[in-house]
Each structure stands twice: as C-alpha cells, then as structure tokens.
CSV table of C-alpha atoms and ligand atoms in Angstrom, one decimal:
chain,number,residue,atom,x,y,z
A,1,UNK,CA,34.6,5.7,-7.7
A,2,UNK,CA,30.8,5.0,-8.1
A,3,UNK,CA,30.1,5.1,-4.2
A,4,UNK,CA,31.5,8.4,-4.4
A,5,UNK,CA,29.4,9.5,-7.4
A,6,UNK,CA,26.3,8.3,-5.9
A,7,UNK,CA,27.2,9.9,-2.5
A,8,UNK,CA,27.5,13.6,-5.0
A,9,UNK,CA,23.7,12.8,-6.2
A,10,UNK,CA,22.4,12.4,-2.8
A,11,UNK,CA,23.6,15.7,-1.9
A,12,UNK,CA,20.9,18.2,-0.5
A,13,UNK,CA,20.7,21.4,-2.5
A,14,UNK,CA,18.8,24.6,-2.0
A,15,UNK,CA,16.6,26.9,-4.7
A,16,UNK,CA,15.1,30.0,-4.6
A,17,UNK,CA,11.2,30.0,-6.4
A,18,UNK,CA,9.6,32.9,-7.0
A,19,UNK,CA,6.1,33.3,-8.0
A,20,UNK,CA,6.4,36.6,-10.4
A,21,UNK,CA,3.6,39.3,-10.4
A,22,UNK,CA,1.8,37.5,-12.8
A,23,UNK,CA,0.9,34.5,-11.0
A,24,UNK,CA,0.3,36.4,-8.0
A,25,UNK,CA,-2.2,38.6,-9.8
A,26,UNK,CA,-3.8,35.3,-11.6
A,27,UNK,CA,-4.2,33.5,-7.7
A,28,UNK,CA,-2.0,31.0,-8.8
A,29,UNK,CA,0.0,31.0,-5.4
A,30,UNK,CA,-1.7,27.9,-3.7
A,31,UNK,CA,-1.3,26.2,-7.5
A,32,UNK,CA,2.4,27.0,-7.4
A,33,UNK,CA,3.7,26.3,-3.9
A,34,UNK,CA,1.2,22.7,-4.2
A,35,UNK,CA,3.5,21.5,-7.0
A,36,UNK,CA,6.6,21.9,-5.0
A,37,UNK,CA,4.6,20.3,-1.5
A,38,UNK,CA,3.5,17.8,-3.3
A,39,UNK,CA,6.7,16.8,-4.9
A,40,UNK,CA,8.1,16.0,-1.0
A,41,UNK,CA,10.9,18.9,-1.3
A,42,UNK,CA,10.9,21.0,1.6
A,43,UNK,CA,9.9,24.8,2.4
A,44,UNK,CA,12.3,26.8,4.2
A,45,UNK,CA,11.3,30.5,3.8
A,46,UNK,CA,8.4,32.4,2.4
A,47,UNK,CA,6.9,36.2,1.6
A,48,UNK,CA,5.3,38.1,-0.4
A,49,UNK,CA,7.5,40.6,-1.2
A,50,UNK,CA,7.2,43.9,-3.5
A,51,UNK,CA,10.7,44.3,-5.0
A,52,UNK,CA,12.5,47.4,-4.9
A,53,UNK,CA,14.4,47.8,-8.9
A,54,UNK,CA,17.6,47.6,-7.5
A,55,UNK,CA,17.0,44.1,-6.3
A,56,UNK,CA,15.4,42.6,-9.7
A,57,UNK,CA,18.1,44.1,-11.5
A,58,UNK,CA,21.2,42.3,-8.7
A,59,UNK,CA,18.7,39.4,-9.2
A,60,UNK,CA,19.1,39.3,-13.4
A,61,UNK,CA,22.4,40.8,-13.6
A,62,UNK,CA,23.2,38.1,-16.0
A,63,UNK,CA,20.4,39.7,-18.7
A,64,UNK,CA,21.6,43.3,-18.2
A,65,UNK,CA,22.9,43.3,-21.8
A,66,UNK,CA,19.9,41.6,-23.2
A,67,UNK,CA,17.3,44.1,-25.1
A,68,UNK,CA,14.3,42.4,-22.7
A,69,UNK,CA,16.2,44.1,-19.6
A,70,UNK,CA,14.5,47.1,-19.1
A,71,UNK,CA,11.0,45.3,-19.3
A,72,UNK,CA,11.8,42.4,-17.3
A,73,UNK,CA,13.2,44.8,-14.2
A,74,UNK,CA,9.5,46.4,-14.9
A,75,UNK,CA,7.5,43.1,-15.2
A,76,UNK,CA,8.9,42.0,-11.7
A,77,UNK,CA,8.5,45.3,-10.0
A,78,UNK,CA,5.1,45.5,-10.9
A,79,UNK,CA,3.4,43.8,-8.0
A,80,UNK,CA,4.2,41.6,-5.2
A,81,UNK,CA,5.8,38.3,-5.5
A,82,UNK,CA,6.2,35.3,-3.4
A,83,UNK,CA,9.6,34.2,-2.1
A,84,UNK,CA,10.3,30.7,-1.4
A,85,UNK,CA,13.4,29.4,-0.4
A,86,UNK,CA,13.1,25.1,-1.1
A,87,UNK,CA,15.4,22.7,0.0
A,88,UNK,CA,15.8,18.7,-1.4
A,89,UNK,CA,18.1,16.3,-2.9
A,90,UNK,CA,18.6,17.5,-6.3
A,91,UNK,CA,16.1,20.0,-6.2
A,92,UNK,CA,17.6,22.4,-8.4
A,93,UNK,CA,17.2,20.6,-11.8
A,94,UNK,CA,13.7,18.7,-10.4
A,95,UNK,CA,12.2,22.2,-9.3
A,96,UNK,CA,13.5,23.1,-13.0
A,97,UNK,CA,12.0,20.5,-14.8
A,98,UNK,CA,9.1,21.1,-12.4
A,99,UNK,CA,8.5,24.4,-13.9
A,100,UNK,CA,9.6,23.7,-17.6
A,101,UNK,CA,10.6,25.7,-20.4
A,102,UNK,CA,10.9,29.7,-20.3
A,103,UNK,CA,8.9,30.0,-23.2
A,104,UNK,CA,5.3,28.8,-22.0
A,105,UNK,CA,4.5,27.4,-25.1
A,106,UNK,CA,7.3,24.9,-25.0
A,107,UNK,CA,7.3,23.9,-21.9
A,108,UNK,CA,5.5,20.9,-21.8
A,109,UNK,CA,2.1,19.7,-20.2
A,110,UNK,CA,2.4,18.8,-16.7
A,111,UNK,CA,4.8,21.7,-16.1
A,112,UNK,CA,4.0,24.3,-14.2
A,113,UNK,CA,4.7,27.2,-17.2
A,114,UNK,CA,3.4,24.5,-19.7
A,115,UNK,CA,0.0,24.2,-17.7
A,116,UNK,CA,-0.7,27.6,-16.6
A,117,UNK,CA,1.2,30.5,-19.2
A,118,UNK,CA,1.8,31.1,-23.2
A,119,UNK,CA,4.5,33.6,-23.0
A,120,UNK,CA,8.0,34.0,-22.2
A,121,UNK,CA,7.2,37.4,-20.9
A,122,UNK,CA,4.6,36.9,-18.3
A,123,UNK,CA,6.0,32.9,-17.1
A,124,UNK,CA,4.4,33.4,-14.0
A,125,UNK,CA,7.8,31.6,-11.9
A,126,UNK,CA,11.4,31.5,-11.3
A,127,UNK,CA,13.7,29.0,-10.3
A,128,UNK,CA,17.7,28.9,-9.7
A,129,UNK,CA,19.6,27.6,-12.7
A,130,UNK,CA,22.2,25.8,-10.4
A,131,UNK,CA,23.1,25.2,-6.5
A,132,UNK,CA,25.4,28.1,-6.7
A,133,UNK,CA,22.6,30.4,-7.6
A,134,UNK,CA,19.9,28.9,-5.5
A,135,UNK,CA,22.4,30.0,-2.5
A,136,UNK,CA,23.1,33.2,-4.1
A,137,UNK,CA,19.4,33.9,-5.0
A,138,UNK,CA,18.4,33.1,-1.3
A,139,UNK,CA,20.9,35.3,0.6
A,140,UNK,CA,19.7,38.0,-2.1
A,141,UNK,CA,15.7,37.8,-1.2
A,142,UNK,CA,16.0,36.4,2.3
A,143,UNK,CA,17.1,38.4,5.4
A,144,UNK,CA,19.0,36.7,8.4
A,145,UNK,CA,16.6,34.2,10.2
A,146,UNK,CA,14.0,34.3,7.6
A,147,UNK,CA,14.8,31.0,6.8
A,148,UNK,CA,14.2,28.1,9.0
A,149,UNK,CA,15.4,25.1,9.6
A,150,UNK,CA,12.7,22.6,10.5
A,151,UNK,CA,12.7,18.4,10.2
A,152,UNK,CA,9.2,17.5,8.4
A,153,UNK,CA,7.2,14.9,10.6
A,154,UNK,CA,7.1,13.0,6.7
A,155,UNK,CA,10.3,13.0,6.1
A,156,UNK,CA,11.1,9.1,6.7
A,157,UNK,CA,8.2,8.5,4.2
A,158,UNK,CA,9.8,10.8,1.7
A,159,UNK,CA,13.3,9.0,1.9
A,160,UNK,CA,14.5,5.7,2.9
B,1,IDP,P1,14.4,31.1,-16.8
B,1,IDP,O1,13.5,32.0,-16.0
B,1,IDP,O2,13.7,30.0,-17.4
B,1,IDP,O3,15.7,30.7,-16.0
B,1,IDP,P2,16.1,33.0,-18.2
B,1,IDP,O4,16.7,32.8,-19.5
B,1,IDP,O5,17.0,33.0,-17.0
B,1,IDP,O6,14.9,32.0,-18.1
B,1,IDP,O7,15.4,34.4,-18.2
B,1,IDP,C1,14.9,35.0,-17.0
B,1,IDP,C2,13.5,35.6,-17.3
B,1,IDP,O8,13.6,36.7,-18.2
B,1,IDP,C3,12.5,34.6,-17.9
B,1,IDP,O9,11.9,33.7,-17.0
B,1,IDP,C4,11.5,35.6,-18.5
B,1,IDP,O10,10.7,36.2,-17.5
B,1,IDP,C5,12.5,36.7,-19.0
B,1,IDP,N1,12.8,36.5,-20.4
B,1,IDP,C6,13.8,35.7,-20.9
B,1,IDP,N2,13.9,35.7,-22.2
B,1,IDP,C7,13.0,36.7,-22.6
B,1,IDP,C8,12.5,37.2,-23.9
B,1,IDP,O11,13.1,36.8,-24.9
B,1,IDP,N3,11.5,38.1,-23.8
B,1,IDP,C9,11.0,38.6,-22.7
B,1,IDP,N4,11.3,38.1,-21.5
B,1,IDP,C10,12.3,37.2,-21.4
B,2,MG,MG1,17.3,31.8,-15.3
C-alpha cells in the first residue's frame, strides 16, 4: 500500500488566495503574491476584483450563522481584492501554513498573517481549507478561460 500512499501525496491540488481589502489598501499585494512565487507553486489566474455581497456571502456560506457574518460580508466588500487561483502538490495545506493562523496574533513569525496583521478581523488573506474548496472557491471567483494553463520554464528545477 505505501506506493499507493505516496502516489495520493504527489497529487497536484488547486487553491484559491485572496488578498482581502486590507492588504490591498496597505500595498501588500507584491508582498503576498512573492511568498506564494517564491515558494515554487504555480499562478494560474489573477484580478483585482471588487466583490458584489452576494458573492462574499456564496463565498462564507459556511459562517452565515456566526454573529461576525454581517461584518465580514462588509469587510470584504469594502474595496477591491486580488484573486489568485494557485496550483502545486499539496498546496492547499502549504499555502495554509504559508499564511498561518486566523488570528494574526497567533499566527506565527514567518507567516504571512503572523508577519504583516494583529487581528482576526482585518487578516489581510484567504486561502481554501481543503482541495474540495480550492475547486469550489475558483469556479466561484474565476469566469471561463480566466484561468490558464501554462508549463513554467522552472519547473524541472522545482521538482525532480
Ligand atoms: P480562515 O480565513 O483562517 O480560513 P475562517 O474561520 O474560515 O478562517 O474565517 C474566515 C474569515 O472570517 C477569517 O479569515 C476572518 O477574516 C473572519 N473571521 C473569522 N473569525 C472571526 C471573528 O471571530 N471575528 C471577526 N472575523 C472573523
Ligand atoms: Mg476558512
């Protein structure tokens, strides 16, 4: 069985990162899409993107019930973000520990919320919680042929 389970961790996955208003408004952009480049993980779609409410709320329709709701839908909605769609072997859980902790002041240093925020509230960046969402998330933000499909000239120094 351990060829197979290896073969499962080699599997390329797909996120969706957003940077939120916040980091937008702070010129963090360059600082935020860097991390990802810098990691080797590969860009596949980008905008920035002002959110209509209905899509922020399809977007966190897990939260709905959670008191935070209404100001979250307002918090994202209240400026442009940047959509990225990101694609890599396990970059779901990478670009997660990439960005650390929800609340800023946990996340550790080194992270991207642990370097640049200090509250849950204004975490300047969003990445999918699991392949299934970084699929959903994607089709959600992205339109048909907004995402491309490219081979990076690096890519057989990224991987053997
Ligand atoms: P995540 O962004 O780390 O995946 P989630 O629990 O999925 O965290 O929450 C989504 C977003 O909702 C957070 O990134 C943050 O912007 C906001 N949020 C979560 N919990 C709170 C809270 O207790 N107060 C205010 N905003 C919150
Ligand atoms: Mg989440």
């Amino acid at each position: 069985f351990l060829p197979r389970l290896v073969a499962s961790m080699e599997e390329i996955e797909e996120t969706y990162i957003m940077v939120k208003p916040d980091g937008v408004q702070r010129g963090l952009v360059g600082e935020i899409i860097s991390r990802f480049e810098k990691k080797g993980f590969k860009l596949t779609g980008l905008k920035l993107f002002q959110c209509p409410k209905e899509l922020a709320e399809e977007h966190y329709k897990d939260l709905q019930s959670k008191p935070f709701f209404p100001k979250l839908i307002d918090y994202i909605t209240s400026g442009p973000v940047v959509c990225m769609a990101w694609e890599g072997v396990g970059i779901v859980a990478s670009a997660r520990k990439l960005i650390g902790s929800t609340n800023p002041l946990q996340a550790e240093p080194g992270t991207i919320r642990g370097d640049l925020a200090v509250q849950t509230g204004r975490n300047i960046v969003h990445g999918s919680d699991s392949p299934e969402n970084g699929k959903r998330e994607i089709a959600l933000w992205f339109k048909e042929g907004e995402v491309c499909e490219w081979t990076p000239a690096l890519a057989p120094w990224l991987r053997e």
